Amino acid sequence: MEDLLEFLNGIYPFPLGLKDELTPMIKSLRLSEKEYLLRAGDVCKNIYFIRKGLLRCYYLKETKEVSAWFLKEVDTIVSVESFYDQLPSYEFIQALEDCELFYISFDELEEIYGKYLEFNVIGRKLTTHYLKMWTRQLRYLRSMSALERYQELLAKEPELLLRVPLKLLASYLDMEPETLSRMRGLGN
Amino acid sequence: MEDLLEFLNGIYPFPLGLKDELTPMIKSLRLSEKEYLLRAGDVCKNIYFIRKGLLRCYYLKETKEVSAWFLKEVDTIVSVESFYDQLPSYEFIQALEDCELFYISFDELEEIYGKYLEFNVIGRKLTTHYLKMWTRQLRYLRSMSALERYQELLAKEPELLLRVPLKLLASYLDMEPETLSRMRGLGN
């Protein structure tokens, strides 16, 4: 857990008392490959920090699974629309590898935000990081060709090509598995 | 300007001194319909608060304009990928109506964040608001049919149907103008 505390403290230095108050709030959890962290319809009650492993957020388009995100070590993971308003989720979150996670509940996070203004700097910066990621993803989907999206993935997140099954990666890139397979074969 | 200060103060109460320090940093700007706030390639140096009017963020897909966002009264507007890292923008931001805006520069916003921890609560909450909007938009684009996206717009942002030209709205909904025109005609 020390590495998570260091990571957060590195974003903005903890004031006196925060570490002692936060430590007992942080719980840990292990997930096996294919296990679910959240299912659509359930409320996402915790914010998770990925210590090890890779998870996928997806939703259903009719009966087809559409991968929205792949998140891995050092990422924070929540179902955004569910967690922040404590409403039922539209998304599933599933482990694609054996995972080790830390988490804090919504209520305890709110308590920390209320007691320690400094933690709001950390929250603001992490939220901004994901806002930038989401903005980039929207731009990729809206303005790029399939080939350009593949090339961006190669440049920005090449390890996903090794860690994520091709079929799941194809839906993330909004293309057919055959298209992705062909691009990989061409060595683009 | 009093209404902007009240809006921000309503998110989290201002501590002593913040109002006096913030007030001279806030500048105002008027844009006429069709005028540009930002062009792709330029750095978005300010964060804008829309007092009146409607603006469109768009990018080019080859030579075609793709509308990413429509933002209006009470919204905050930046080119996310440009503003937070002070890098050249991928987006254009254009006024679709005559607009009145307030704005603060990136540097002055950072100064306020550094001096007044309370302002980070406001920043965190506003950023979370847009993260939720972006998440919803990604979900609409990824998992909904054209008809479902139109119905969501009718339910959540019906005034855009009155204020935004059909062609621009169609690209926002990721459909052909003819498809949107037909749905409107059917009274869906």
Coordinates of C-alpha atoms in Angstrom, one line a residue:
Chain A
M1 CA 0.0 0.0 0.0
E2 CA 3.0 2.2 0.6
D3 CA 3.4 2.6 -3.2
L4 CA -0.1 4.0 -3.6
L5 CA 0.4 6.5 -0.8
E6 CA 3.6 7.6 -2.4
F7 CA 2.0 7.9 -5.8
L8 CA -0.8 10.2 -4.3
N9 CA 1.7 12.1 -2.2
G10 CA 3.8 12.7 -5.3
I11 CA 0.9 14.5 -7.0
Y12 CA 0.5 16.9 -4.1
P13 CA 2.2 16.6 -0.7
F14 CA 0.0 15.2 2.1
P15 CA -0.6 17.5 5.0
L16 CA -0.2 16.3 8.6
G17 CA -2.7 13.7 9.6
L18 CA -3.9 12.7 6.1
K19 CA -1.7 9.6 5.8
D20 CA -2.9 8.2 9.1
E21 CA -6.5 8.9 8.3
L22 CA -6.3 7.5 4.8
T23 CA -4.4 4.3 5.5
P24 CA -7.1 2.3 7.3
M25 CA -9.7 3.4 4.6
I26 CA -7.7 1.7 1.8
K27 CA -8.7 -1.9 1.2
S28 CA -7.1 -4.4 -1.1
L29 CA -8.7 -6.9 -3.5
R30 CA -7.4 -9.6 -5.8
L31 CA -9.3 -10.6 -9.0
S32 CA -8.6 -13.6 -11.2
E33 CA -8.6 -13.4 -15.0
K34 CA -12.1 -13.0 -16.3
E35 CA -13.6 -12.1 -12.9
Y36 CA -15.9 -9.1 -12.7
L37 CA -15.3 -6.0 -10.7
L38 CA -18.6 -4.5 -11.7
R39 CA -21.7 -5.5 -13.7
A40 CA -24.1 -3.2 -15.6
G41 CA -27.0 -2.4 -13.3
D42 CA -24.9 -2.4 -10.1
V43 CA -23.7 0.8 -8.4
C44 CA -19.9 1.4 -8.5
K45 CA -19.3 2.0 -4.8
N46 CA -15.5 2.3 -4.8
I47 CA -12.7 4.0 -6.7
Y48 CA -10.0 1.4 -7.5
F49 CA -6.3 1.9 -8.0
I50 CA -4.6 -0.8 -10.1
R51 CA -1.5 -2.2 -8.5
K52 CA -1.0 -5.0 -11.0
G53 CA -2.9 -6.4 -14.0
L54 CA -5.3 -5.1 -16.7
L55 CA -9.0 -4.6 -16.7
R56 CA -11.5 -3.9 -19.4
C57 CA -14.6 -1.6 -19.2
Y58 CA -17.2 -2.5 -21.8
Y59 CA -20.9 -2.1 -22.5
L60 CA -23.4 -4.0 -24.7
K61 CA -24.5 -2.8 -28.1
E62 CA -27.6 -5.0 -28.4
T63 CA -25.9 -8.3 -27.7
K64 CA -22.4 -7.3 -28.8
E65 CA -19.7 -6.3 -26.3
V66 CA -18.0 -3.0 -27.0
S67 CA -14.8 -2.3 -25.2
A68 CA -14.6 1.2 -23.9
W69 CA -11.3 1.2 -22.0
F70 CA -8.4 -0.9 -21.0
L71 CA -6.8 0.2 -17.8
K72 CA -3.7 -1.1 -16.1
E73 CA -1.0 -0.6 -13.5
V74 CA -1.0 2.8 -11.9
D75 CA -4.4 3.7 -13.4
T76 CA -7.4 4.6 -11.4
I77 CA -10.6 2.9 -12.4
V78 CA -14.3 3.6 -11.8
S79 CA -17.5 3.5 -13.8
V80 CA -17.6 7.3 -14.2
E81 CA -21.4 7.7 -14.7
S82 CA -22.1 5.3 -11.8
F83 CA -19.5 6.3 -9.2
Y84 CA -19.8 10.1 -9.1
D85 CA -23.6 10.1 -8.8
Q86 CA -23.9 6.6 -7.1
L87 CA -26.3 5.4 -9.8
P88 CA -26.5 2.0 -11.5
S89 CA -23.8 1.5 -14.0
Y90 CA -24.1 1.1 -17.8
E91 CA -20.7 -0.6 -17.9
F92 CA -19.2 -4.0 -17.0
I93 CA -15.6 -4.0 -15.6
Q94 CA -13.8 -7.3 -16.0
A95 CA -10.2 -8.4 -15.2
L96 CA -8.3 -9.5 -18.3
E97 CA -5.4 -10.7 -16.2
D98 CA -5.0 -11.6 -12.6
C99 CA -5.2 -8.3 -10.8
E100 CA -4.3 -6.7 -7.5
L101 CA -6.3 -3.6 -6.6
F102 CA -6.6 -1.1 -3.8
Y103 CA -9.8 0.8 -3.3
I104 CA -11.6 3.4 -1.2
S105 CA -15.3 3.8 -0.9
F106 CA -17.2 6.8 -2.3
D107 CA -18.2 7.9 1.2
E108 CA -14.7 7.7 2.6
L109 CA -13.3 9.6 -0.4
E110 CA -15.9 12.3 0.1
E111 CA -14.9 12.4 3.8
I112 CA -11.2 12.9 2.9
Y113 CA -12.1 15.6 0.4
G114 CA -14.1 17.4 3.0
K115 CA -11.4 17.2 5.7
Y116 CA -8.3 17.7 3.7
L117 CA -8.4 20.4 1.0
E118 CA -5.0 19.3 -0.2
F119 CA -6.6 16.0 -1.4
N120 CA -8.7 18.0 -3.8
V121 CA -5.6 19.1 -5.7
I122 CA -4.8 15.3 -6.2
G123 CA -8.4 14.6 -7.2
R124 CA -8.5 17.6 -9.6
K125 CA -5.2 16.5 -11.3
L126 CA -6.2 12.8 -11.6
T127 CA -9.6 13.8 -13.0
T128 CA -8.0 16.1 -15.5
H129 CA -5.7 13.3 -16.6
Y130 CA -8.8 11.1 -17.4
L131 CA -10.6 14.0 -19.0
K132 CA -7.6 14.4 -21.4
M133 CA -7.6 10.6 -22.1
W134 CA -11.4 10.6 -22.8
T135 CA -11.0 13.7 -25.0
R136 CA -8.3 12.1 -27.1
Q137 CA -10.3 8.9 -27.4
L138 CA -13.4 10.9 -28.6
R139 CA -11.2 12.6 -31.2
Y140 CA -9.7 9.3 -32.4
L141 CA -13.2 7.8 -32.8
R142 CA -14.7 10.9 -34.5
S143 CA -11.9 12.1 -36.7
M144 CA -9.5 9.3 -37.6
S145 CA -9.6 6.5 -40.1
A146 CA -9.3 2.9 -38.8
L147 CA -5.6 2.8 -39.9
E148 CA -4.9 6.1 -38.1
R149 CA -6.5 4.7 -34.9
Y150 CA -4.3 1.6 -35.1
Q151 CA -1.2 3.7 -35.7
E152 CA -2.0 5.9 -32.7
L153 CA -2.4 2.8 -30.5
L154 CA 1.0 1.5 -31.8
A155 CA 2.6 4.8 -30.8
K156 CA 0.8 5.5 -27.5
E157 CA -0.1 2.1 -26.0
P158 CA 1.8 -0.6 -27.9
E159 CA 1.7 -3.1 -25.0
L160 CA -2.1 -3.4 -25.4
L161 CA -1.4 -5.3 -28.6
L162 CA 0.4 -7.9 -26.5
R163 CA -1.9 -8.0 -23.5
V164 CA -5.4 -7.7 -25.0
P165 CA -7.1 -10.3 -27.2
L166 CA -7.4 -9.1 -30.7
K167 CA -11.2 -9.3 -30.8
L168 CA -11.6 -7.0 -27.7
L169 CA -9.0 -4.6 -29.1
A170 CA -10.8 -4.4 -32.4
S171 CA -14.0 -3.2 -30.8
Y172 CA -12.0 -0.6 -28.8
L173 CA -10.6 0.7 -32.0
D174 CA -14.1 0.6 -33.6
M175 CA -13.1 -1.8 -36.4
E176 CA -13.8 -5.5 -37.3
P177 CA -11.3 -8.1 -36.0
E178 CA -10.4 -9.0 -39.5
T179 CA -9.3 -5.4 -40.2
L180 CA -7.1 -5.2 -37.2
S181 CA -5.7 -8.6 -38.0
R182 CA -4.8 -7.4 -41.5
M183 CA -3.1 -4.2 -40.2
R184 CA -1.0 -6.2 -37.8
G185 CA 0.0 -8.6 -40.5
L186 CA 1.1 -5.7 -42.7
G187 CA 3.3 -4.5 -39.9
N188 CA 1.9 -1.0 -40.0
Chain B
M1 CA -19.1 39.3 -13.7
E2 CA -20.9 39.0 -10.4
D3 CA -22.9 36.1 -11.7
L4 CA -19.7 34.1 -12.6
L5 CA -18.3 34.7 -9.1
E6 CA -21.6 33.6 -7.5
F7 CA -21.7 30.5 -9.7
L8 CA -18.1 29.5 -8.6
N9 CA -18.7 30.5 -5.0
G10 CA -21.9 28.3 -5.1
I11 CA -19.8 25.2 -5.9
Y12 CA -17.5 25.8 -2.9
P13 CA -17.5 28.9 -0.7
F14 CA -14.6 31.3 -1.4
P15 CA -12.2 31.9 1.4
L16 CA -11.1 35.4 2.5
G17 CA -9.2 37.2 -0.2
L18 CA -10.0 34.9 -3.1
K19 CA -12.7 37.2 -4.6
D20 CA -10.5 40.3 -4.5
E21 CA -7.6 38.4 -6.1
L22 CA -9.7 36.7 -8.8
T23 CA -11.8 39.7 -9.9
P24 CA -9.1 41.6 -11.7
M25 CA -7.9 38.3 -13.4
I26 CA -11.3 37.8 -15.1
K27 CA -11.5 39.4 -18.5
S28 CA -14.5 39.6 -20.8
L29 CA -14.9 39.0 -24.5
R30 CA -17.7 39.3 -27.1
L31 CA -17.8 37.1 -30.2
S32 CA -20.1 37.6 -33.2
E33 CA -21.8 34.6 -34.8
K34 CA -19.4 32.5 -36.9
E35 CA -16.3 34.2 -35.3
Y36 CA -13.6 31.9 -34.0
L37 CA -12.4 31.6 -30.4
L38 CA -9.7 29.1 -31.3
R39 CA -8.2 27.5 -34.5
A40 CA -6.5 24.2 -34.8
G41 CA -2.7 24.7 -34.4
D42 CA -3.1 27.5 -31.9
V43 CA -2.6 27.0 -28.1
C44 CA -5.8 27.5 -26.0
K45 CA -4.4 30.0 -23.5
N46 CA -7.5 30.7 -21.5
I47 CA -10.4 28.9 -19.9
Y48 CA -13.7 30.5 -20.9
F49 CA -17.1 30.7 -19.1
I50 CA -20.0 31.2 -21.3
R51 CA -22.3 34.0 -20.1
K52 CA -24.5 34.1 -23.2
G53 CA -24.6 32.3 -26.5
L54 CA -23.6 28.9 -28.0
L55 CA -20.3 27.7 -29.3
R56 CA -19.2 24.6 -31.3
C57 CA -15.9 22.6 -30.9
Y58 CA -15.1 20.7 -34.1
Y59 CA -12.2 19.0 -35.8
L60 CA -11.5 18.1 -39.4
K61 CA -11.8 14.5 -40.7
E62 CA -9.9 15.0 -43.9
T63 CA -11.8 18.0 -45.2
K64 CA -15.0 17.3 -43.4
E65 CA -15.9 19.2 -40.2
V66 CA -17.0 16.9 -37.3
S67 CA -18.8 18.6 -34.4
A68 CA -17.4 17.4 -31.1
W69 CA -19.3 19.6 -28.7
F70 CA -21.9 22.3 -28.4
L71 CA -21.5 24.4 -25.3
K72 CA -23.7 27.2 -24.1
E73 CA -24.7 29.5 -21.1
V74 CA -23.1 28.5 -17.8
D75 CA -20.7 26.0 -19.5
T76 CA -17.0 26.2 -19.2
I77 CA -15.1 25.8 -22.5
V78 CA -11.5 24.9 -23.3
S79 CA -9.8 22.8 -25.9
V80 CA -9.0 20.1 -23.3
E81 CA -5.9 18.6 -25.0
S82 CA -4.5 22.0 -25.7
F83 CA -5.3 24.0 -22.5
Y84 CA -4.1 21.6 -19.8
D85 CA -0.7 21.0 -21.4
Q86 CA -0.5 24.3 -23.3
L87 CA 0.1 22.5 -26.6
P88 CA -1.3 23.3 -30.0
S89 CA -5.0 22.4 -30.4
Y90 CA -6.6 19.8 -32.7
E91 CA -9.9 21.6 -32.4
F92 CA -11.6 24.7 -33.7
I93 CA -13.9 26.6 -31.4
Q94 CA -16.5 28.8 -33.2
A95 CA -19.4 30.9 -32.1
L96 CA -22.7 29.7 -33.5
E97 CA -24.5 32.7 -32.0
D98 CA -23.4 36.1 -30.7
C99 CA -21.6 35.3 -27.5
E100 CA -20.5 36.9 -24.3
L101 CA -17.7 35.2 -22.5
F102 CA -15.5 35.6 -19.4
Y103 CA -12.1 34.1 -19.3
I104 CA -9.0 33.5 -17.1
S105 CA -5.5 32.7 -18.4
F106 CA -3.9 29.3 -17.8
D107 CA -1.1 31.0 -15.7
E108 CA -3.5 33.0 -13.5
L109 CA -5.7 29.9 -13.0
E110 CA -2.6 28.0 -11.8
E111 CA -1.7 30.8 -9.5
I112 CA -5.2 30.7 -7.9
Y113 CA -5.0 26.9 -7.5
G114 CA -1.7 27.3 -5.8
K115 CA -2.7 30.1 -3.5
Y116 CA -6.2 29.0 -2.6
L117 CA -6.7 25.3 -1.9
E118 CA -10.4 25.8 -1.8
F119 CA -10.4 26.7 -5.6
N120 CA -9.2 23.1 -6.2
V121 CA -12.6 21.8 -4.9
I122 CA -14.3 24.0 -7.5
G123 CA -11.8 22.8 -10.2
R124 CA -12.3 19.2 -9.2
K125 CA -16.1 19.4 -9.3
L126 CA -16.2 21.2 -12.7
T127 CA -13.7 18.7 -14.2
T128 CA -15.7 15.8 -12.9
H129 CA -18.8 17.3 -14.5
Y130 CA -17.2 17.3 -17.9
L131 CA -15.6 13.9 -17.4
K132 CA -19.2 12.6 -16.9
M133 CA -20.4 14.4 -20.0
W134 CA -17.5 13.0 -22.1
T135 CA -18.1 9.5 -20.7
R136 CA -21.8 9.7 -21.6
Q137 CA -20.9 10.9 -25.1
L138 CA -18.4 8.1 -25.7
R139 CA -21.1 5.6 -24.6
Y140 CA -23.7 7.1 -26.9
L141 CA -21.3 6.9 -29.9
R142 CA -20.1 3.4 -29.1
S143 CA -23.2 1.6 -28.0
M144 CA -26.3 3.3 -29.4
S145 CA -28.0 3.3 -32.7
A146 CA -28.5 6.5 -34.6
L147 CA -32.2 6.6 -33.5
E148 CA -31.2 6.1 -29.8
R149 CA -28.7 8.9 -30.0
Y150 CA -31.4 11.2 -31.5
Q151 CA -33.8 10.2 -28.7
E152 CA -31.2 10.9 -26.0
L153 CA -30.6 14.3 -27.5
L154 CA -34.4 15.0 -27.5
A155 CA -34.5 14.0 -23.8
K156 CA -31.4 15.6 -22.5
E157 CA -30.6 18.6 -24.7
P158 CA -33.7 19.4 -26.8
E159 CA -32.9 23.1 -27.2
L160 CA -29.9 22.1 -29.4
L161 CA -32.5 21.1 -32.0
L162 CA -33.7 24.7 -32.1
R163 CA -30.3 26.4 -31.9
V164 CA -27.9 24.3 -34.0
P165 CA -28.1 24.0 -37.8
L166 CA -29.2 20.4 -38.8
K167 CA -26.0 19.6 -40.7
L168 CA -23.8 20.4 -37.7
L169 CA -26.0 18.5 -35.3
A170 CA -26.0 15.4 -37.6
S171 CA -22.2 15.2 -37.4
Y172 CA -22.3 15.5 -33.6
L173 CA -24.7 12.6 -33.6
D174 CA -22.6 10.7 -36.0
M175 CA -25.2 10.4 -38.7
E176 CA -26.0 11.8 -42.2
P177 CA -28.0 15.0 -42.3
E178 CA -30.7 13.1 -44.3
T179 CA -31.1 10.6 -41.4
L180 CA -31.5 13.3 -38.8
S181 CA -33.9 15.2 -41.0
R182 CA -36.0 12.0 -41.5
M183 CA -36.1 11.4 -37.7
R184 CA -37.2 14.9 -37.0
G185 CA -39.9 14.6 -39.6
L186 CA -41.2 11.4 -38.0
G187 CA -41.5 13.3 -34.7
N188 CA -39.5 10.6 -32.9

